[in-house]
Every structure is written in structure tokens, then in C-alpha cells.
Coordinates of N, CA, C and O in Angstrom, one line a residue:
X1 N 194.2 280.0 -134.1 CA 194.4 279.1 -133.0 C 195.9 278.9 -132.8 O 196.5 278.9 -131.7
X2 N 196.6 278.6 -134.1 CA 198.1 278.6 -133.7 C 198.9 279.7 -133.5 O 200.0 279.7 -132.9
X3 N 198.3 280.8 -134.1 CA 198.9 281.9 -133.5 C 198.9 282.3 -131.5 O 199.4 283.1 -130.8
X4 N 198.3 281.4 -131.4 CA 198.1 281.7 -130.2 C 199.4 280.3 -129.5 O 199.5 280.3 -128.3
X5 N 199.9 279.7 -129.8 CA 201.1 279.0 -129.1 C 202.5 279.8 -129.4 O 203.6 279.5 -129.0
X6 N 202.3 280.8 -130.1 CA 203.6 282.0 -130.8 C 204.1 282.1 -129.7 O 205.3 281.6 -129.6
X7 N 203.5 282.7 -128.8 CA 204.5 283.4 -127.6 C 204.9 282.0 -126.5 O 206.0 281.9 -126.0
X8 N 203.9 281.1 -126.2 CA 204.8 280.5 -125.3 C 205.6 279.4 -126.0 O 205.7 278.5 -125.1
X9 N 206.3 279.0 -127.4 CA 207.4 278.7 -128.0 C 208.4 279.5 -127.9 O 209.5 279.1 -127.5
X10 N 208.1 281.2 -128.4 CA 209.1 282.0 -128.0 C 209.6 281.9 -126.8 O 210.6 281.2 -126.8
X11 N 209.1 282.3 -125.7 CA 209.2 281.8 -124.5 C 210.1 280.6 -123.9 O 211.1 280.7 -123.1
X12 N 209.5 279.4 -124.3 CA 210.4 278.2 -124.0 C 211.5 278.6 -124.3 O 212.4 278.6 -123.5
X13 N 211.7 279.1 -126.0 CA 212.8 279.0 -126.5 C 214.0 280.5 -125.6 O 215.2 280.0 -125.6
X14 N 214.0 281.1 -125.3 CA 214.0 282.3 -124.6 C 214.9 282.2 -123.1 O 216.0 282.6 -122.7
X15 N 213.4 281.4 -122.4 CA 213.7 281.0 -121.2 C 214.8 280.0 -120.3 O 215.5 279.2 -120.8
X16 N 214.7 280.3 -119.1 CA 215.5 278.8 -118.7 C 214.9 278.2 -117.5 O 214.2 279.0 -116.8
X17 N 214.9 277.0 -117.0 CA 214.6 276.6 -115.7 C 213.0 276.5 -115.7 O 212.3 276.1 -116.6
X18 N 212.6 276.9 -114.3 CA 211.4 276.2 -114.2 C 210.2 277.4 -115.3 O 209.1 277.1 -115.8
X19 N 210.8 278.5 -115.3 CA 209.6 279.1 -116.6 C 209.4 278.5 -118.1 O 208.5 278.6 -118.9
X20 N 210.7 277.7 -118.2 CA 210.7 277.5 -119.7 C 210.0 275.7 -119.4 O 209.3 275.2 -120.3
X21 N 210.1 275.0 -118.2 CA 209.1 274.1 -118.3 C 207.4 274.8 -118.0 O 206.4 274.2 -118.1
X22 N 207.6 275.7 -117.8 CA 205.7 276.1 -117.8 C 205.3 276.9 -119.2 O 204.1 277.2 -119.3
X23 N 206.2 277.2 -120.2 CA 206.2 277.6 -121.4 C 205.7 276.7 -122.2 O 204.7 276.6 -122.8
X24 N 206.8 275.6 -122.1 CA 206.5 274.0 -122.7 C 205.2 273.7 -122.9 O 204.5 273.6 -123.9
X25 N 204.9 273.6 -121.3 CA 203.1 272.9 -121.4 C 202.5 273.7 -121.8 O 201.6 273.3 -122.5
X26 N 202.9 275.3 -121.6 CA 201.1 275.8 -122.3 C 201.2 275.7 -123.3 O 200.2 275.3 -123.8
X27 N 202.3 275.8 -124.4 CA 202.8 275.2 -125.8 C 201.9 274.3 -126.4 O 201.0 274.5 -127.2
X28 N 202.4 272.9 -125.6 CA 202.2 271.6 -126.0 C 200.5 271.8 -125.9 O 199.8 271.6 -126.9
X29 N 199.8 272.1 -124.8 CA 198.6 272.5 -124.6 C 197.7 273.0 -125.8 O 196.7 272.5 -126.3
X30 N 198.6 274.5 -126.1 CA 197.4 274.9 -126.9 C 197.8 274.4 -128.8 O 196.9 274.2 -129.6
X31 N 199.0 274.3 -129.1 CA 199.0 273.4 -130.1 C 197.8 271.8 -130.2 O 196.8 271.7 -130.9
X32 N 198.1 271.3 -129.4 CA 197.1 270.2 -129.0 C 195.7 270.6 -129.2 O 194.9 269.8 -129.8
X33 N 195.4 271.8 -128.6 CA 193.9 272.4 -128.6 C 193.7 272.8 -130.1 O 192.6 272.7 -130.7
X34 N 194.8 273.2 -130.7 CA 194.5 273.4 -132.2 C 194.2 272.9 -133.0 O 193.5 273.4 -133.8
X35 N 194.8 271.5 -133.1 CA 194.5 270.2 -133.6 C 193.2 270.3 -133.5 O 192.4 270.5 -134.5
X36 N 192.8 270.2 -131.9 CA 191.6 269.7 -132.2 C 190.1 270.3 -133.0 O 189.2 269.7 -133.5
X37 N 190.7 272.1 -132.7 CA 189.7 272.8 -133.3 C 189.6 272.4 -134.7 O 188.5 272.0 -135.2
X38 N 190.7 272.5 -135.3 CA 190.6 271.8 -136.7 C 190.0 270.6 -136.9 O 188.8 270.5 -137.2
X39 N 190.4 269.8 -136.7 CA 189.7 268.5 -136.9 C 188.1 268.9 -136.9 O 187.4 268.6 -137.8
X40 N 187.8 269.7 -135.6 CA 186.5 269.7 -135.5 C 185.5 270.7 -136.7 O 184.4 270.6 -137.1
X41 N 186.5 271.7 -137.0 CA 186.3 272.2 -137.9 C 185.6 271.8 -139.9 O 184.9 272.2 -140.8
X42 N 186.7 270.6 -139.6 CA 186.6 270.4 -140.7 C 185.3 268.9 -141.0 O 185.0 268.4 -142.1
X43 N 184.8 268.6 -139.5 CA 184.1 267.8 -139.8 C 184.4 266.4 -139.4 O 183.6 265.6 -139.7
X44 N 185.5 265.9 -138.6 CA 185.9 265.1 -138.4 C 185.9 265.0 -137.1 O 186.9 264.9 -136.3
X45 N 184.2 264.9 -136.7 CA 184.5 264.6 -135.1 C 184.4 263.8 -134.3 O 184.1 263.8 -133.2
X46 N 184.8 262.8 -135.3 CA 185.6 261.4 -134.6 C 186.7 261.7 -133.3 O 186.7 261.6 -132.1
X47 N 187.8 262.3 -134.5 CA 189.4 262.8 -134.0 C 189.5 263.5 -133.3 O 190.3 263.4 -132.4
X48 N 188.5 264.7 -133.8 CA 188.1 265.8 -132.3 C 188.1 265.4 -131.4 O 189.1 265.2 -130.7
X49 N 186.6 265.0 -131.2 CA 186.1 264.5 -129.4 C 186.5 263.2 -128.9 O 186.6 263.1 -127.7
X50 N 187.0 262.1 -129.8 CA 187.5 261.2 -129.2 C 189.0 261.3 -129.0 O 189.6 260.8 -128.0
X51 N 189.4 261.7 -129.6 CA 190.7 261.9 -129.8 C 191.5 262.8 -128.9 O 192.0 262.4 -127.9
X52 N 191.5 264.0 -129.3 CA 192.2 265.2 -129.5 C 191.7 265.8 -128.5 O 192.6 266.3 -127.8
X53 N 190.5 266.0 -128.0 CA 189.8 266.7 -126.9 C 190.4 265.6 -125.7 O 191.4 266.2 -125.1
X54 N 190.3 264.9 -125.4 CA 191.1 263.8 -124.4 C 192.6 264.4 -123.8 O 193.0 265.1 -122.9
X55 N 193.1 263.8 -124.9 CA 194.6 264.6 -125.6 C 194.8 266.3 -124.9 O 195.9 266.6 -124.3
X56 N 194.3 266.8 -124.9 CA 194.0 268.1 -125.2 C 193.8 268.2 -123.6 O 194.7 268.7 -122.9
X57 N 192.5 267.8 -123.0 CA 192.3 267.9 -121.4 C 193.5 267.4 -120.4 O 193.6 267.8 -119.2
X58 N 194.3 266.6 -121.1 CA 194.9 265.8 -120.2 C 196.6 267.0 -120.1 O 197.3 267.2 -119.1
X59 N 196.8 267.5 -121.6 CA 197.7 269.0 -121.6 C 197.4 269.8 -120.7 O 198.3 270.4 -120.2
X60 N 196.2 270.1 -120.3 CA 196.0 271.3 -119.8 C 196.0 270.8 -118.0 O 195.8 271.6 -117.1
X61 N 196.1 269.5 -117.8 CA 195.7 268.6 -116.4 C 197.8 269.5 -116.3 O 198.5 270.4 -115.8
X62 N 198.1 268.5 -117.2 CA 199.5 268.5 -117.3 C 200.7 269.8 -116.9 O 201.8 269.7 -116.3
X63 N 199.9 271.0 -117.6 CA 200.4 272.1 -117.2 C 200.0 272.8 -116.0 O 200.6 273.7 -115.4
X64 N 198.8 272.3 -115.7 CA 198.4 272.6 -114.1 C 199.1 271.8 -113.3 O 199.7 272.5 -112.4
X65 N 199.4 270.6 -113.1 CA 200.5 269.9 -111.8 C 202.0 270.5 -112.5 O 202.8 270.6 -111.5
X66 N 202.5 270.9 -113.4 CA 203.7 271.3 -113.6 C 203.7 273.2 -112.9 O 204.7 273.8 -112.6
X67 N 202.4 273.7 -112.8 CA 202.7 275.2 -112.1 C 202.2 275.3 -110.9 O 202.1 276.3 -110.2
X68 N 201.9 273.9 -110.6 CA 201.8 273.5 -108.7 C 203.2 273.3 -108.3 O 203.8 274.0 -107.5
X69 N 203.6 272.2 -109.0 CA 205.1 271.9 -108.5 C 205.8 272.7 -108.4 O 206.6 272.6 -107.4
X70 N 206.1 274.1 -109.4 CA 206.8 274.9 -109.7 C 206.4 276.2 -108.6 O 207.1 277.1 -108.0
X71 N 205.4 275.9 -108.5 CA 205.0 277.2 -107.1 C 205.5 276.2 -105.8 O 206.0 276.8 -104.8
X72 N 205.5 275.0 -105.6 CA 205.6 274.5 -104.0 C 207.0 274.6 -104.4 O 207.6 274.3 -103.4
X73 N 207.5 274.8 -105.1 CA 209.6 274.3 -105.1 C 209.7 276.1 -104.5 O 209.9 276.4 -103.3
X74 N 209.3 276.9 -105.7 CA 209.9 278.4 -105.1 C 209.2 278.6 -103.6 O 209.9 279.2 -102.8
X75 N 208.1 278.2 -103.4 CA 207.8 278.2 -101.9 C 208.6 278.0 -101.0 O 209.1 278.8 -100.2
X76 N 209.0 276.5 -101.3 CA 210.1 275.7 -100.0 C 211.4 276.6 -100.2 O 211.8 277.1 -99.2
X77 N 212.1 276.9 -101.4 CA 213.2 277.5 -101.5 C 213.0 279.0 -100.8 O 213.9 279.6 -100.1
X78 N 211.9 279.4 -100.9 CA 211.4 280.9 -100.3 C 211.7 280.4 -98.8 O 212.6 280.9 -98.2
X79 N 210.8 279.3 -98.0 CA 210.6 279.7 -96.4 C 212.2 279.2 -96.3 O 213.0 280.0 -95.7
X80 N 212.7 278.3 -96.8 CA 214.3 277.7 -96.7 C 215.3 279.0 -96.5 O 216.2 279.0 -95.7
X81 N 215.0 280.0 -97.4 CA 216.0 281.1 -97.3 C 216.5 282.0 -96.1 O 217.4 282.8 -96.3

């Protein structure tokens, strides 16, 4: 599961401007999601489902209004040109 945040770390780290804020979130996202698999994994599904699953929905809420915003900006900048 954490192999799966590798590339959009590299990425943030990499990037600039509005890609490296859509790197961030899916980052913060699936780290978050990792957490939670573990926890759940190991039996602790307090932390999981109350916790971290919350946590975790509200990352992925998070990176969806950050690649809305980021598409209406290049939009406006697009019809603007």
C-alpha cells in the first residue's frame, strides 16, 4: 500500500505549481489510506473505521476540489488567452 504513494511523492517533489499541489493530495490520500489498511489489518478496527477511514474519505473529498479548482483556473486562463 505504501509503495503505492512512491510516485506521487516523487512527483510533488519533482514538480511545480498547480501539478505538484495535485501530487500532494493524492500523496496525503493514499498514505492516509495506508494507515488505514493497516490498522485494519492488524485488528484494530476501532482506528480503522472510526478513525482513519473518515480521515482517509475526506483526503480523497480533498484532492477532488483541489483538481476541480485546478481544471477551472487552466480553463479561465485558457478562454482568457
Amino acid at each position: 500500500i505504501f509503495s503505492a504513494s512512491a510516485v506521487p511523492i516523487y512527483l510533488s517533489i519533482r514538480l511545480n505549481g498547480t501539478l505538484r499541489k495535485l501530487s500532494v493530495a493524492l500523496a496525503v490520500f493514499v498514505l492516509i489510506h495506508g494507515v488505514y489498511h493497516v490498522f485494519g489489518s492488524l485488528g484494530n478496527s476501532f482506528l480503522a473505521d472510526n478513525i482513519f477511514e473518515p480521515i482517509s474519505a475526506a483526503a480523497l473529498v480533498a484532492f477532488g476540489l483541489t483538481y476541480l479548482l485546478v481544471a477551472k483556473s487552466k480553463e479561465k486562463k485558457k478562454v482568457s488567452a
